[in-house]
Amino acid sequence: MSASKKKKLRTEGGEKLTERQLAEQKEAKKIKIYSIAFGVVLAVLVVVAAVVGVNRAIQASGIHEKNTVAASVGEHQLSNAELSYYYIDYVNNYANTYGSYLSLFGIDSSAALNEQVYNEETGETWADYFISQAASSAQSVYALADAAAAEGFTLPQEQQEQADIMASNLDSYATLYGYSDTNSFLKAQYGNGASKTSYMDYYRRSLLASAYQESHQDSLTYTPEQIQEADDADPVKYSSYSYAQYYIPVSSFLTGGTTDDSGATTYTAAEREAAIAAAKIAIAPLTDSSITTVEALDEAIAAMEINAGSESAASTVYTDQASSSINSNLSSWVTAASRKAGDVTCIEIPTTVKDENGEDLETINAFYVVLFNGKNDNETELVNVRHILIGFDGEAQEDGTYSDEVKEAARTSAEEVLNEWKSGDATEESFAALAEAKSTDTGSNTNGGLYENVYPGQMVAAFNDWCFDADRKSGDTGIVETNYGYHVMYFVGGAGQTYREYQIVNDLTNSDMESWYQGLLENCPITTGDTSYMRKDIVLSK
């Protein structure tokens, strides 16, 4: 579990589910979770009405759901009803996340999950898969919550208030939906056996687990010596590289060949060797010592005979790429310590093909011409910045841009906001207040428009360039245009840490958090039980 992924380990909970259902009822747009009825035809229809009534009463009471153990997590036994909270919320969030892409995963949104096979080899259905994921989520939450309790960590005030709001919202949703009480409402969402008491236990436990994990992560610190040791162990990892590459397939030079009745063409070893030789001759001008810039490389590429008549033949330029993002065939050359700007090379890409006799032939598939443009050690200091986004108010044009009138209106509004700030206290605090009142950026308009630890290249170009202007100083303001609108900027200052240090600390934190988390899971093993009373027949319907 990486710290970055698990830091926000908290349930999306009932409010997400009910909000989506509200949207479905009122707007008929969003995904909704439906439970289909079991189409069971009784072989014997002579049933005493009183017995039917008793059976229905038992089903409605949730006795089976509340008393059948679906999973054991550490010292805890979760009933079908309790595991259903994790299950329904997991399904709900999965559907909400992937929406129209569900079919790409093999999910038919109009069919029941227990009627769709997830794993052909094991016969596991999608319902089985989601239940297993729900069990893993439950294990994570209980492991963290138990560790929190052992340490005396209690739910912080902010999360306690969040839980109180949730409890109130559940009552409001129950009334809005027309249910007699909150328990009835939750049963409709999660199945028989659900209740406000058990749901709030689930919700608070999830909040506690998330808060405890975040607290532990925030407690991790590293000395300069530890940071340097990690840097020395893998210096390539924390630098960025700029280069241009051009791909030349050997197939562009193949001639001859034998085509069979099915249309497949094979080439002899001699024909392939001839193509490779021709490719090397054609590539030679690209690796000449005079080729030291992208412009010179692209000029040589355009002059190649195979590119005659092409107006788009050129190299692909990469700027400040992490070593992990570089093509594996090129990485060792690009990241070599001896590499310097202007170096150029040709790298062979091997492959195995069938020759005219159907035998394996080790040969060359293609070549990469690579021009090195430089290395960035990422010693730039991170920055903290606030902004107020004045988004474009109106429909975008067919090409995705906005009319001059819409842009001018947004810029005028941005200037008015900046002038309003200047005419007031003109402090960081007053800027933050304006951001919360006027910014359309949902990612920052609840925290005063603040973005912390911004690193080079993280933000869109114009925003980035303003932040990392060499002359930028604390308290600077300005207006920047991006595709999102106009940003009223306030430069808070440097974050006191370089991007290189930031990457190293992030890696150390992730590694330590993963080890810590896995240790908690080992102390809280999970075994599955009887899940027959969970809603496996859910249908995801648009």
PDB file of C-alpha atoms in Angstrom, residues 421-520:
ATOM      1  CA  TRP A 421      -7.965  42.561  -3.161  1.00  0.00           C
ATOM      2  CA  LYS A 422      -5.545  45.448  -3.697  1.00  0.00           C
ATOM      3  CA  SER A 423      -8.088  47.964  -2.411  1.00  0.00           C
ATOM      4  CA  GLY A 424      -8.568  45.996   0.800  1.00  0.00           C
ATOM      5  CA  ASP A 425      -6.043  44.658   3.291  1.00  0.00           C
ATOM      6  CA  ALA A 426      -4.001  43.179   0.436  1.00  0.00           C
ATOM      7  CA  THR A 427      -2.727  40.334   2.633  1.00  0.00           C
ATOM      8  CA  GLU A 428      -2.361  36.632   2.015  1.00  0.00           C
ATOM      9  CA  GLU A 429      -5.270  36.048   4.385  1.00  0.00           C
ATOM     10  CA  SER A 430      -7.567  38.401   2.466  1.00  0.00           C
ATOM     11  CA  PHE A 431      -6.517  36.757  -0.801  1.00  0.00           C
ATOM     12  CA  ALA A 432      -7.404  33.356   0.654  1.00  0.00           C
ATOM     13  CA  ALA A 433     -10.810  34.651   1.681  1.00  0.00           C
ATOM     14  CA  LEU A 434     -11.469  35.922  -1.842  1.00  0.00           C
ATOM     15  CA  ALA A 435     -10.383  32.568  -3.272  1.00  0.00           C
ATOM     16  CA  GLU A 436     -12.938  30.755  -1.170  1.00  0.00           C
ATOM     17  CA  ALA A 437     -15.627  33.236  -2.168  1.00  0.00           C
ATOM     18  CA  LYS A 438     -14.917  33.634  -5.878  1.00  0.00           C
ATOM     19  CA  SER A 439     -12.673  30.869  -7.281  1.00  0.00           C
ATOM     20  CA  THR A 440     -14.243  28.258  -9.571  1.00  0.00           C
ATOM     21  CA  ASP A 441     -11.387  25.801  -8.970  1.00  0.00           C
ATOM     22  CA  THR A 442     -12.998  23.033  -6.908  1.00  0.00           C
ATOM     23  CA  GLY A 443      -9.556  21.645  -6.121  1.00  0.00           C
ATOM     24  CA  SER A 444      -8.564  24.681  -4.064  1.00  0.00           C
ATOM     25  CA  ASN A 445     -11.530  26.959  -3.391  1.00  0.00           C
ATOM     26  CA  THR A 446     -12.100  25.450   0.040  1.00  0.00           C
ATOM     27  CA  ASN A 447      -8.550  26.040   1.290  1.00  0.00           C
ATOM     28  CA  GLY A 448      -7.941  29.610   0.214  1.00  0.00           C
ATOM     29  CA  GLY A 449      -6.812  28.716  -3.308  1.00  0.00           C
ATOM     30  CA  LEU A 450      -3.620  27.169  -1.936  1.00  0.00           C
ATOM     31  CA  TYR A 451      -1.398  24.732  -3.791  1.00  0.00           C
ATOM     32  CA  GLU A 452       1.598  23.587  -1.772  1.00  0.00           C
ATOM     33  CA  ASN A 453       4.837  21.928  -2.853  1.00  0.00           C
ATOM     34  CA  VAL A 454       4.273  22.702  -6.514  1.00  0.00           C
ATOM     35  CA  TYR A 455       7.101  21.267  -8.600  1.00  0.00           C
ATOM     36  CA  PRO A 456       8.253  22.282 -12.089  1.00  0.00           C
ATOM     37  CA  GLY A 457       6.004  20.908 -14.800  1.00  0.00           C
ATOM     38  CA  GLN A 458       3.201  19.971 -12.419  1.00  0.00           C
ATOM     39  CA  MET A 459       0.868  22.734 -13.547  1.00  0.00           C
ATOM     40  CA  VAL A 460      -0.167  23.824 -17.029  1.00  0.00           C
ATOM     41  CA  ALA A 461       2.497  25.802 -18.880  1.00  0.00           C
ATOM     42  CA  ALA A 462       1.406  29.405 -18.250  1.00  0.00           C
ATOM     43  CA  PHE A 463       0.675  28.711 -14.570  1.00  0.00           C
ATOM     44  CA  ASN A 464       3.994  26.882 -14.208  1.00  0.00           C
ATOM     45  CA  ASP A 465       6.008  29.590 -15.934  1.00  0.00           C
ATOM     46  CA  TRP A 466       4.577  32.285 -13.685  1.00  0.00           C
ATOM     47  CA  CYS A 467       5.345  30.288 -10.532  1.00  0.00           C
ATOM     48  CA  PHE A 468       8.915  29.490 -11.527  1.00  0.00           C
ATOM     49  CA  ASP A 469       9.910  32.832 -12.985  1.00  0.00           C
ATOM     50  CA  ALA A 470      13.475  33.476 -11.792  1.00  0.00           C
ATOM     51  CA  ASP A 471      12.463  36.906 -10.440  1.00  0.00           C
ATOM     52  CA  ARG A 472       9.374  35.671  -8.567  1.00  0.00           C
ATOM     53  CA  LYS A 473       9.216  36.717  -4.903  1.00  0.00           C
ATOM     54  CA  SER A 474       6.807  36.338  -2.003  1.00  0.00           C
ATOM     55  CA  GLY A 475       3.741  38.551  -2.259  1.00  0.00           C
ATOM     56  CA  ASP A 476       3.850  38.862  -6.053  1.00  0.00           C
ATOM     57  CA  THR A 477       0.474  38.886  -7.792  1.00  0.00           C
ATOM     58  CA  GLY A 478      -0.574  38.642 -11.407  1.00  0.00           C
ATOM     59  CA  ILE A 479      -3.113  37.309 -13.876  1.00  0.00           C
ATOM     60  CA  VAL A 480      -2.436  34.230 -15.992  1.00  0.00           C
ATOM     61  CA  GLU A 481      -4.538  32.795 -18.809  1.00  0.00           C
ATOM     62  CA  THR A 482      -4.882  29.033 -19.302  1.00  0.00           C
ATOM     63  CA  ASN A 483      -7.408  26.797 -21.021  1.00  0.00           C
ATOM     64  CA  TYR A 484      -9.376  26.786 -17.763  1.00  0.00           C
ATOM     65  CA  GLY A 485      -9.829  30.546 -17.555  1.00  0.00           C
ATOM     66  CA  TYR A 486      -7.947  33.408 -15.910  1.00  0.00           C
ATOM     67  CA  HIS A 487      -6.009  32.811 -12.716  1.00  0.00           C
ATOM     68  CA  VAL A 488      -5.465  35.619 -10.246  1.00  0.00           C
ATOM     69  CA  MET A 489      -2.114  34.599  -8.754  1.00  0.00           C
ATOM     70  CA  TYR A 490      -0.540  35.138  -5.339  1.00  0.00           C
ATOM     71  CA  PHE A 491       2.980  33.820  -4.780  1.00  0.00           C
ATOM     72  CA  VAL A 492       3.374  32.605  -1.210  1.00  0.00           C
ATOM     73  CA  GLY A 493       7.031  31.621  -1.511  1.00  0.00           C
ATOM     74  CA  GLY A 494       9.456  28.730  -1.627  1.00  0.00           C
ATOM     75  CA  ALA A 495       8.517  25.518   0.161  1.00  0.00           C
ATOM     76  CA  GLY A 496      11.977  24.981   1.639  1.00  0.00           C
ATOM     77  CA  GLN A 497      12.546  21.729  -0.230  1.00  0.00           C
ATOM     78  CA  THR A 498      13.872  20.914  -3.694  1.00  0.00           C
ATOM     79  CA  TYR A 499      11.973  18.733  -6.110  1.00  0.00           C
ATOM     80  CA  ARG A 500      14.744  16.143  -5.851  1.00  0.00           C
ATOM     81  CA  GLU A 501      14.404  16.001  -2.061  1.00  0.00           C
ATOM     82  CA  TYR A 502      10.629  15.863  -2.432  1.00  0.00           C
ATOM     83  CA  GLN A 503      10.857  12.785  -4.675  1.00  0.00           C
ATOM     84  CA  ILE A 504      13.267  11.040  -2.328  1.00  0.00           C
ATOM     85  CA  VAL A 505      11.181  11.757   0.765  1.00  0.00           C
ATOM     86  CA  ASN A 506       8.072  10.579  -1.072  1.00  0.00           C
ATOM     87  CA  ASP A 507       9.783   7.284  -1.949  1.00  0.00           C
ATOM     88  CA  LEU A 508      11.022   6.790   1.594  1.00  0.00           C
ATOM     89  CA  THR A 509       7.576   7.577   2.957  1.00  0.00           C
ATOM     90  CA  ASN A 510       5.844   5.186   0.566  1.00  0.00           C
ATOM     91  CA  SER A 511       8.288   2.418   1.410  1.00  0.00           C
ATOM     92  CA  ASP A 512       7.927   2.892   5.166  1.00  0.00           C
ATOM     93  CA  MET A 513       4.151   3.203   4.941  1.00  0.00           C
ATOM     94  CA  GLU A 514       3.947   0.020   2.885  1.00  0.00           C
ATOM     95  CA  SER A 515       6.031  -1.938   5.405  1.00  0.00           C
ATOM     96  CA  TRP A 516       4.018  -0.526   8.304  1.00  0.00           C
ATOM     97  CA  TYR A 517       0.709  -1.269   6.627  1.00  0.00           C
ATOM     98  CA  GLN A 518       1.634  -4.824   5.649  1.00  0.00           C
ATOM     99  CA  GLY A 519       2.629  -5.439   9.250  1.00  0.00           C
ATOM    100  CA  LEU A 520      -0.818  -4.315  10.389  1.00  0.00           C
TER     101      LEU A 520
END
